Coordinates of N, CA, C and O and ligand atoms in Angstrom, one line a residue:
X286 N 116.7 186.4 -51.5 CA 116.9 187.0 -50.8 C 117.2 188.4 -51.1 O 118.0 188.7 -51.9
X287 N 116.8 189.4 -50.3 CA 116.9 191.0 -50.7 C 118.8 191.5 -50.7 O 119.2 190.8 -50.1
X288 N 119.1 192.2 -51.4 CA 120.3 192.8 -51.7 C 120.7 193.4 -50.5 O 119.9 194.0 -49.9
X289 N 122.3 193.3 -50.0 CA 122.5 194.0 -49.0 C 122.7 195.7 -49.4 O 123.1 195.9 -50.5
X290 N 122.4 196.5 -48.3 CA 122.5 197.7 -48.5 C 124.0 198.2 -47.8 O 124.1 197.7 -46.8
X291 N 124.5 198.9 -48.4 CA 125.8 199.5 -47.4 C 125.4 200.6 -46.5 O 124.6 201.7 -47.2
X292 N 125.4 200.5 -45.3 CA 125.2 201.3 -44.3 C 126.5 202.1 -43.8 O 127.5 201.2 -43.6
X293 N 126.2 203.0 -43.2 CA 127.5 203.8 -42.1 C 126.7 204.0 -40.8 O 125.7 204.6 -40.8
X294 N 127.6 203.7 -39.7 CA 127.0 203.9 -38.3 C 128.2 204.9 -37.9 O 129.4 204.7 -37.8
X295 N 127.5 205.6 -37.0 CA 128.6 206.4 -36.5 C 128.6 206.1 -34.9 O 127.7 205.8 -33.9
X296 N 130.1 206.2 -34.2 CA 130.0 205.5 -32.7 C 130.2 206.8 -31.8 O 131.4 207.4 -32.4
X297 N 130.1 206.7 -31.0 CA 130.6 207.7 -29.7 C 130.5 207.5 -28.5 O 129.3 206.9 -28.2
X298 N 131.3 207.9 -27.5 CA 131.3 207.7 -26.1 C 132.0 208.5 -25.4 O 133.4 208.9 -26.0
X299 N 131.4 208.9 -24.3 CA 132.6 209.6 -23.0 C 132.4 209.2 -21.8 O 132.7 210.6 -21.0
X300 N 131.7 208.2 -21.8 CA 131.6 207.8 -20.1 C 132.2 206.3 -20.2 O 132.0 205.5 -21.2
X301 N 132.7 205.9 -18.8 CA 133.1 204.8 -18.8 C 133.8 204.0 -19.6 O 133.4 203.1 -20.2
X302 N 135.3 204.6 -19.8 CA 136.3 204.3 -20.5 C 135.7 203.9 -22.1 O 135.4 203.0 -22.7
X303 N 135.7 205.2 -22.7 CA 135.0 205.2 -23.8 C 135.6 204.4 -25.0 O 135.1 204.0 -25.8
X304 N 137.0 204.6 -24.7 CA 137.8 203.7 -25.9 C 137.5 202.1 -25.7 O 137.0 201.5 -27.0
X305 N 137.0 201.4 -24.8 CA 136.7 200.3 -24.5 C 135.2 200.3 -25.1 O 134.9 199.4 -25.6
X306 N 134.4 201.1 -24.8 CA 132.9 201.1 -25.1 C 133.2 200.7 -26.8 O 132.5 200.1 -27.4
X307 N 133.7 201.9 -27.6 CA 133.8 201.8 -28.9 C 134.5 200.7 -29.4 O 133.8 200.1 -30.4
X308 N 135.3 200.2 -28.8 CA 136.1 198.9 -29.7 C 135.3 197.7 -29.2 O 135.0 196.8 -30.3
X309 N 134.7 197.7 -28.1 CA 133.6 196.6 -27.7 C 132.2 196.6 -28.7 O 132.0 195.6 -29.4
X310 N 131.9 197.8 -28.9 CA 130.7 198.0 -29.8 C 131.1 197.6 -31.7 O 130.0 197.1 -32.0
X311 N 132.2 197.6 -31.7 CA 132.7 197.4 -33.0 C 132.4 195.9 -33.1 O 132.2 195.3 -34.3
X312 N 133.2 195.4 -32.3 CA 133.0 193.7 -32.3 C 131.8 193.1 -32.0 O 131.1 192.4 -32.9
X313 N 130.8 194.2 -31.2 CA 129.6 193.6 -31.3 C 128.4 193.8 -32.5 O 127.7 192.9 -32.8
X314 N 129.1 194.9 -33.4 CA 128.4 195.2 -34.7 C 128.5 193.9 -35.5 O 127.5 193.5 -36.3
X315 N 129.9 193.2 -35.4 CA 130.3 192.3 -36.2 C 129.3 191.0 -36.0 O 128.9 190.2 -37.1
X316 N 128.9 191.1 -34.8 CA 128.3 190.0 -34.5 C 126.3 189.9 -34.8 O 125.8 189.0 -34.3
X317 N 126.0 191.1 -35.0 CA 124.5 191.2 -35.0 C 124.4 190.3 -36.4 O 124.7 190.5 -37.4
X318 N 123.0 189.6 -35.8 CA 122.4 189.2 -37.2 C 121.9 190.0 -38.6 O 121.5 190.9 -38.1
X319 N 122.2 189.8 -39.5 CA 121.8 190.2 -40.7 C 122.7 191.4 -41.2 O 122.4 192.2 -41.8
X320 N 124.1 191.5 -40.4 CA 125.0 192.4 -40.3 C 126.2 192.1 -40.8 O 126.8 191.0 -40.3
X321 N 126.9 192.7 -42.0 CA 128.1 192.3 -42.2 C 129.3 193.7 -42.0 O 129.1 194.8 -42.9
X322 N 129.9 193.5 -41.0 CA 131.1 194.8 -40.9 C 132.1 194.4 -42.0 O 132.7 193.6 -42.2
X323 N 132.1 195.7 -42.5 CA 132.9 195.8 -43.7 C 134.0 196.4 -43.4 O 135.3 196.3 -43.9
X324 N 133.9 197.4 -42.6 CA 135.3 198.3 -42.7 C 135.1 199.3 -41.1 O 133.9 199.3 -40.9
X325 N 136.2 199.5 -40.6 CA 135.7 200.5 -39.4 C 137.2 201.4 -39.3 O 138.2 201.0 -39.9
X326 N 136.8 202.7 -39.0 CA 137.8 203.7 -38.9 C 138.7 203.5 -37.5 O 138.5 202.6 -37.1
X327 N 139.8 204.7 -37.6 CA 140.6 204.4 -36.6 C 139.8 205.1 -35.2 O 138.4 205.5 -35.7
X328 N 139.8 205.2 -34.1 CA 139.3 205.9 -33.1 C 139.6 207.1 -33.2 O 141.1 207.4 -33.4
X329 N 139.2 208.4 -32.9 CA 139.2 209.2 -33.1 C 138.8 210.3 -31.5 O 137.9 210.1 -31.1
X330 N 139.6 211.3 -30.9 CA 139.4 211.9 -29.5 C 138.6 213.0 -30.1 O 139.5 213.8 -30.8
X331 N 137.5 213.8 -29.5 CA 136.9 214.9 -29.9 C 136.4 215.7 -28.7 O 136.1 215.2 -27.7
X332 N 136.7 216.9 -28.9 CA 136.0 217.9 -28.1 C 134.4 217.8 -28.0 O 133.9 217.7 -28.8
X333 N 134.0 217.7 -26.6 CA 132.4 217.6 -26.8 C 132.0 218.7 -27.5 O 132.1 219.9 -27.2
X334 N 130.9 218.3 -28.5 CA 130.0 219.3 -29.0 C 128.4 219.6 -28.0 O 128.3 218.4 -27.8
X335 N 128.1 220.6 -27.7 CA 127.2 220.7 -26.8 C 127.8 221.1 -25.8 O 128.8 221.6 -25.6
X336 N 127.1 220.8 -24.4 CA 127.6 221.3 -23.2 C 129.3 221.0 -22.8 O 129.4 219.8 -23.1
X337 N 130.0 222.1 -22.5 CA 131.4 221.6 -22.5 C 132.0 221.3 -20.7 O 133.0 220.4 -20.9
X338 N 131.2 220.9 -20.2 CA 131.3 220.7 -19.0 C 130.9 218.9 -18.9 O 130.1 218.5 -18.2
X339 N 131.4 218.3 -19.8 CA 131.7 217.0 -20.2 C 132.8 216.2 -20.7 O 133.7 217.1 -21.3
X340 N 133.4 215.0 -20.4 CA 134.4 214.6 -21.0 C 134.5 214.6 -22.5 O 133.3 214.9 -23.2
X341 N 135.8 214.5 -23.0 CA 135.9 214.3 -24.6 C 135.4 213.1 -24.9 O 135.0 212.0 -24.1
X342 N 134.9 213.2 -26.3 CA 134.4 211.8 -26.7 C 135.2 210.9 -27.6 O 136.5 211.6 -28.1
X343 N 135.2 209.6 -27.6 CA 135.9 208.8 -28.4 C 134.9 208.5 -29.5 O 133.6 208.1 -29.4
X344 N 135.1 208.8 -31.0 CA 134.2 208.6 -32.0 C 135.3 207.5 -33.1 O 136.2 207.5 -33.3
X345 N 133.9 207.0 -33.7 CA 134.8 206.1 -34.8 C 133.5 206.1 -35.8 O 132.2 206.3 -35.6
X346 N 133.7 205.7 -37.2 CA 132.5 205.4 -38.1 C 132.9 203.7 -38.7 O 133.8 203.2 -38.8
X347 N 131.7 203.0 -38.7 CA 131.7 201.7 -39.4 C 130.9 201.8 -40.6 O 129.9 202.3 -40.8
X348 N 131.2 201.2 -41.3 CA 131.0 200.7 -42.5 C 130.1 199.2 -43.0 O 131.1 198.2 -42.4
X349 N 128.9 198.8 -42.8 CA 128.5 197.5 -43.1 C 127.4 197.4 -44.0 O 126.9 198.3 -44.5
X350 N 127.3 196.2 -44.3 CA 126.3 195.7 -45.5 C 125.3 194.7 -44.7 O 125.6 194.3 -43.9
X351 N 123.9 195.3 -45.1 CA 122.8 194.7 -44.3 C 121.9 194.4 -45.1 O 121.3 195.1 -46.0
X352 N 121.1 193.5 -44.7 CA 119.8 192.8 -45.5 C 118.3 193.5 -44.7 O 117.3 193.3 -44.8
X353 N 118.8 194.1 -43.4 CA 118.0 194.5 -42.3 C 117.3 195.9 -43.2 O 118.0 196.7 -43.8
X354 N 115.8 195.9 -42.9 CA 115.4 197.3 -43.4 C 115.7 198.5 -42.1 O 116.4 197.9 -41.4
X355 N 115.8 199.7 -42.4 CA 116.4 200.4 -41.7 C 115.7 200.4 -40.2 O 116.5 200.7 -39.4
X356 N 114.5 200.2 -39.9 CA 114.0 200.3 -38.7 C 114.5 198.9 -37.7 O 114.7 199.0 -36.9
X357 N 114.5 197.8 -38.5 CA 114.9 196.6 -37.8 C 116.8 197.1 -37.5 O 117.1 196.4 -36.6
X358 N 117.3 197.5 -38.5 CA 118.6 197.9 -38.1 C 118.8 198.9 -36.9 O 119.6 198.3 -35.9
X359 N 117.8 199.8 -37.2 CA 117.8 200.7 -35.7 C 117.8 200.0 -34.4 O 118.0 200.4 -33.3
X360 N 116.3 198.9 -34.7 CA 116.3 198.2 -33.4 C 117.8 197.2 -33.0 O 117.7 197.5 -31.8
X361 N 118.0 196.9 -34.0 CA 119.4 196.5 -33.6 C 120.6 197.4 -32.7 O 120.9 196.9 -31.6
X362 N 120.7 198.5 -32.9 CA 121.4 199.1 -32.7 C 121.2 200.0 -31.5 O 121.9 199.9 -30.8
X363 N 119.9 200.1 -31.2 CA 119.6 200.3 -29.9 C 119.5 199.4 -28.8 O 119.7 199.5 -27.8
X364 N 119.3 197.9 -29.4 CA 119.5 197.0 -28.4 C 121.2 196.8 -27.8 O 121.1 196.7 -26.6
X365 N 121.9 197.2 -28.7 CA 123.5 197.2 -28.3 C 123.5 198.4 -27.3 O 124.6 198.3 -26.6
X366 N 123.1 199.5 -27.6 CA 123.4 200.9 -26.8 C 122.5 200.5 -25.4 O 123.5 200.8 -24.7
X367 N 121.4 199.7 -25.3 CA 121.1 199.6 -24.2 C 122.0 198.8 -23.5 O 122.3 198.5 -22.0
X368 N 122.8 197.4 -24.2 CA 123.4 196.5 -23.3 C 124.4 197.2 -22.9 O 125.2 196.7 -21.8
X369 N 125.1 198.5 -23.6 CA 126.1 199.2 -22.9 C 125.5 200.0 -21.8 O 126.5 200.9 -21.5
X370 N 124.3 199.8 -21.3 CA 123.7 200.6 -20.5 C 123.6 201.9 -20.5 O 124.4 203.0 -19.7
X371 N 123.6 202.4 -21.6 CA 123.5 203.7 -22.4 C 122.9 204.7 -21.0 O 121.5 204.8 -20.3
X372 N 123.5 205.6 -20.7 CA 123.1 206.6 -19.9 C 123.2 207.9 -20.4 O 123.7 208.1 -21.1
X373 N 121.8 208.5 -20.5 CA 121.9 210.0 -21.1 C 121.2 210.6 -20.3 O 119.8 210.8 -20.5
X374 N 121.3 211.4 -19.6 CA 120.6 212.2 -18.2 C 120.3 213.5 -19.1 O 119.0 214.0 -18.7
X375 N 121.0 214.1 -20.0 CA 120.7 215.1 -20.7 C 120.4 215.5 -21.9 O 121.6 214.9 -22.5
X376 N 119.8 216.2 -22.6 CA 119.9 216.6 -23.9 C 121.5 217.0 -24.4 O 121.9 217.9 -23.6
X377 N 122.2 216.6 -25.1 CA 123.3 216.4 -25.7 C 124.4 216.6 -24.4 O 125.4 217.1 -24.4
X378 N 124.1 215.7 -23.5 CA 124.8 215.4 -22.6 C 125.5 214.2 -22.6 O 125.5 213.5 -23.3
X379 N 126.4 213.7 -21.8 CA 127.3 212.9 -22.1 C 126.4 211.3 -22.1 O 125.5 211.1 -21.5
X380 N 127.4 210.3 -22.7 CA 126.6 209.0 -22.9 C 127.4 208.0 -23.0 O 128.7 208.1 -23.7
X381 N 127.2 206.7 -22.5 CA 128.2 205.6 -22.7 C 128.3 204.9 -24.1 O 129.3 204.7 -24.3
X382 N 127.2 205.3 -24.6 CA 127.5 204.9 -26.2 C 126.4 205.0 -26.8 O 125.1 205.2 -26.7
X383 N 126.6 205.6 -28.1 CA 125.6 206.3 -28.9 C 126.1 205.8 -30.2 O 127.1 205.8 -30.8
X384 N 124.9 205.0 -31.1 CA 125.2 204.5 -32.3 C 124.1 205.1 -33.2 O 123.0 205.0 -33.1
X385 N 124.6 206.0 -34.2 CA 123.6 206.9 -35.0 C 123.7 206.1 -36.7 O 124.8 205.8 -37.0
X386 N 122.8 205.4 -37.0 CA 122.5 205.4 -38.3 C 122.6 206.6 -39.5 O 121.8 207.4 -39.3
X387 N 124.1 206.7 -39.7 CA 124.5 207.8 -40.8 C 123.9 207.9 -42.0 O 123.1 209.0 -42.7
X388 N 124.0 206.7 -42.9 CA 123.5 206.4 -44.3 C 122.9 205.3 -44.5 O 123.4 204.1 -43.7
X389 N 121.9 204.9 -45.2 CA 121.4 203.6 -45.4 C 121.4 203.7 -46.9 O 120.3 204.2 -47.5
X390 N 122.3 203.1 -47.6 CA 122.3 203.0 -49.1 C 122.6 204.7 -49.6 O 123.1 205.7 -48.7
X391 N 121.6 204.9 -50.5 CA 121.2 206.2 -50.9 C 119.9 206.7 -50.5 O 119.5 207.5 -51.0
X392 N 119.4 206.0 -49.1 CA 117.8 206.1 -49.0 C 117.9 207.6 -48.2 O 118.4 207.7 -47.6
X393 N 116.6 208.2 -48.6 CA 116.2 209.1 -47.4 C 115.1 209.0 -46.8 O 114.2 208.4 -47.2
X394 N 115.4 208.6 -45.7 CA 114.2 208.1 -44.6 C 114.0 209.5 -43.7 O 114.9 209.8 -42.9
X395 N 112.8 209.8 -43.6 CA 112.1 210.6 -42.3 C 110.9 210.0 -41.8 O 109.8 210.0 -42.6
X396 N 111.3 209.7 -40.6 CA 109.9 208.7 -39.8 C 110.4 209.5 -38.5 O 111.2 210.0 -38.0
X397 N 109.2 209.1 -37.6 CA 109.4 209.3 -36.1 C 110.6 209.0 -35.6 O 111.2 209.5 -34.9
X398 N 111.0 207.8 -35.8 CA 112.3 207.1 -35.1 C 113.6 207.4 -35.9 O 114.5 207.4 -35.0
X399 N 113.5 208.2 -37.0 CA 114.7 207.6 -37.9 C 114.4 209.2 -38.8 O 113.7 208.9 -39.7
X400 N 116.0 209.8 -39.0 CA 116.1 210.7 -40.0 C 117.5 210.3 -40.6 O 118.6 210.2 -40.1
X401 N 117.5 209.7 -41.9 CA 118.6 209.5 -42.7 C 118.8 210.4 -44.1 O 117.5 210.4 -44.8
X402 N 119.6 210.8 -44.7 CA 121.0 210.8 -43.9 C 121.0 211.7 -42.4 O 119.9 212.5 -42.2
X403 N 121.7 211.2 -41.2 CA 121.7 211.7 -39.9 C 121.9 213.2 -40.0 O 122.8 213.6 -41.1
X404 N 121.1 213.8 -39.8 CA 121.1 215.5 -39.4 C 122.5 216.0 -39.5 O 122.8 217.1 -40.1
X405 N 123.4 215.6 -38.6 CA 124.1 216.3 -37.9 C 125.5 215.8 -39.0 O 126.7 216.2 -39.2
X406 N 125.4 214.8 -39.8 CA 126.2 214.3 -40.6 C 127.5 215.0 -41.4 O 128.7 215.1 -41.2
X407 N 126.8 216.1 -42.1 CA 127.8 217.0 -42.7 C 128.1 218.4 -42.0 O 128.8 218.9 -42.6
X408 N 128.0 218.3 -40.5 CA 128.3 219.4 -40.0 C 129.3 219.3 -39.0 O 129.7 220.0 -38.5
X409 N 129.9 217.6 -38.6 CA 130.5 217.3 -37.6 C 131.4 216.8 -37.9 O 131.8 215.6 -38.6
X410 N 132.6 217.6 -37.6 CA 134.1 217.0 -37.9 C 134.3 215.7 -37.5 O 134.9 214.9 -37.9
X411 N 133.8 215.2 -36.2 CA 133.7 214.1 -35.4 C 133.4 212.8 -36.2 O 133.6 211.7 -36.0
X412 N 132.5 213.1 -37.1 CA 131.7 212.0 -38.2 C 132.5 211.9 -39.3 O 132.6 211.0 -40.4
X413 N 132.5 213.2 -40.1 CA 133.3 213.3 -41.5 C 134.4 212.7 -41.5 O 134.7 212.0 -42.7
X414 N 135.4 213.0 -40.5 CA 136.6 212.7 -40.8 C 136.9 211.0 -40.8 O 137.4 210.5 -41.5
X415 N 136.5 210.2 -39.7 CA 136.3 208.9 -39.6 C 135.8 208.1 -41.0 O 136.2 207.5 -41.4
X416 N 134.6 209.0 -41.4 CA 134.1 208.4 -42.7 C 134.6 208.6 -43.7 O 134.9 207.6 -44.3
X417 N 135.2 209.7 -44.0 CA 136.3 209.6 -45.1 C 137.6 209.0 -45.1 O 138.3 208.6 -46.1
X418 N 137.9 208.4 -43.8 CA 139.2 207.6 -43.9 C 138.4 206.0 -44.0 O 139.6 205.7 -45.0
X419 N 137.4 205.6 -44.4 CA 137.0 204.3 -45.1 C 136.1 204.6 -46.0 O 135.9 203.4 -46.6
X420 N 136.0 205.9 -46.6 CA 135.2 206.1 -47.7 C 135.5 207.2 -48.4 O 134.7 208.2 -48.6
X421 N 137.0 207.0 -48.8 CA 137.2 208.8 -49.3 C 136.4 209.1 -50.5 O 136.3 210.4 -50.7
X422 N 136.0 208.3 -51.2 CA 135.3 208.9 -52.5 C 133.6 209.0 -52.1 O 132.9 209.1 -53.2
X423 N 133.0 208.7 -51.0 CA 131.6 208.5 -50.9 C 131.0 210.0 -51.5 O 131.4 211.2 -51.1
X424 N 129.9 209.3 -52.0 CA 129.0 210.5 -52.5 C 127.3 210.2 -51.8 O 126.9 209.3 -51.6
X425 N 127.1 211.4 -51.3 CA 125.7 211.3 -50.6 C 124.6 211.3 -51.3 O 124.7 211.6 -52.5
X426 N 123.6 210.9 -50.8 CA 122.2 210.6 -51.6 C 121.8 212.0 -52.7 O 121.4 211.9 -53.6
X427 N 122.0 212.9 -52.0 CA 121.8 214.4 -53.1 C 123.1 214.6 -54.1 O 123.1 215.7 -54.7
X428 N 124.2 213.8 -53.8 CA 125.1 213.9 -55.1 C 126.1 214.8 -54.7 O 127.3 214.5 -55.4
X429 N 126.5 215.0 -53.5 CA 127.4 216.1 -53.3 C 128.7 214.9 -52.4 O 128.4 213.8 -52.0
X430 N 129.8 215.6 -52.4 CA 131.1 215.0 -52.0 C 131.3 215.1 -50.8 O 131.4 216.0 -50.2
X431 N 131.8 213.9 -50.4 CA 132.3 214.1 -48.5 C 133.4 214.9 -48.6 O 133.7 215.7 -47.8
X432 N 134.5 215.1 -49.5 CA 135.6 215.9 -49.7 C 135.0 217.6 -49.6 O 135.6 218.1 -48.9
X433 N 134.1 217.8 -50.3 CA 133.3 218.9 -50.0 C 133.4 219.7 -48.5 O 133.6 220.7 -47.9
X434 N 132.7 218.7 -47.8 CA 132.4 218.6 -46.5 C 133.6 219.0 -45.3 O 133.7 219.5 -44.3
X435 N 134.5 218.0 -45.7 CA 135.9 218.0 -44.9 C 136.6 219.4 -45.0 O 136.9 219.7 -44.1
X436 N 136.9 220.0 -46.3 CA 137.2 221.0 -46.6 C 136.6 222.6 -45.4 O 137.1 223.4 -45.0
X437 N 135.0 222.4 -45.1 CA 134.7 223.2 -44.6 C 134.4 222.6 -43.1 O 134.4 223.7 -42.5
X438 N 135.1 221.7 -42.5 CA 134.9 221.3 -41.5 C 136.3 220.6 -40.9 O 136.4 219.5 -41.2
X439 N 137.5 221.3 -40.8 CA 138.6 220.7 -41.0 C 139.0 219.9 -39.4 O 138.2 219.9 -38.6
X440 N 140.2 219.2 -39.6 CA 140.1 218.4 -38.5 C 140.3 219.4 -37.0 O 140.1 218.6 -36.1
X441 N 141.0 220.6 -37.1 CA 140.8 221.2 -35.8 C 141.8 220.3 -34.7 O 142.7 219.9 -35.0
X442 N 141.0 220.3 -33.4 CA 141.7 219.8 -32.5 C 141.2 217.9 -32.3 O 141.6 217.2 -31.4
X443 N 140.4 217.9 -33.4 CA 140.4 216.2 -33.6 C 141.3 215.3 -33.6 O 142.1 215.9 -34.7
X444 N 141.5 214.3 -32.8 CA 142.7 213.5 -32.9 C 142.8 212.1 -33.2 O 141.9 211.5 -32.6
X445 N 143.4 211.9 -34.3 CA 143.1 210.3 -34.8 C 144.0 209.6 -33.9 O 145.2 209.8 -33.7
X446 N 143.4 208.5 -33.3 CA 144.2 207.6 -32.5 C 144.9 206.8 -33.1 O 144.2 206.0 -33.8
X447 N 146.3 206.1 -32.9 CA 146.4 205.1 -33.6 C 145.9 203.7 -33.2 O 145.4 203.4 -32.1
Ligands
LIG527 N1 130.4 215.6 -29.2 C1 131.3 214.7 -29.6 N2 132.7 215.3 -29.9 N3 131.1 213.6 -30.3 C2 129.8 212.9 -30.1 O1 129.8 211.8 -30.5 C3 129.0 213.6 -29.6 N4 127.6 213.4 -29.5 C4 126.4 214.1 -29.1 C5 126.7 215.2 -28.5 C6 126.3 215.3 -27.0 C7 126.0 216.3 -29.6 N5 128.1 215.7 -28.5 C8 129.3 215.1 -29.1 O2 125.4 213.2 -29.0

């Protein structure tokens, strides 16, 4: 059997009871075939990035090990999003559940469906802080350290929920 690859998934929701959406999605990730959930961050409340006339988001990050290929993993994530009746009416508008493949081992992936590392990863405090909570010593595929990006993108109004 192929060796498992360590991956990180970003979760986000700002519709339809976002806290429940994210907690439920974390449970469902655990049950996906070919995936072992290794850790999950606290939930964080964040101001919307993009249009401001939408509710705050709940964000979290999950660490998982998988034997799925990147695209098979993406299929699983998208199935889960659809099960949450993901609504996305406008670009950068509100959504019931967003699952982003942030990192797939140390691989660089660019194809029509997928860019890994996720392009927003090192720019968004609502991804960086939950990620650092569960992987404080993380090194990105280019060798840079997560700690560097935390300094550049402080917690600000991002709120860690207990
Ligand atoms: N803003 C926040 N705070 N959290 C998100 O998960 C998020 N997701 C998005 C956009 C619309 C960019 N804004 C977000 O897709």
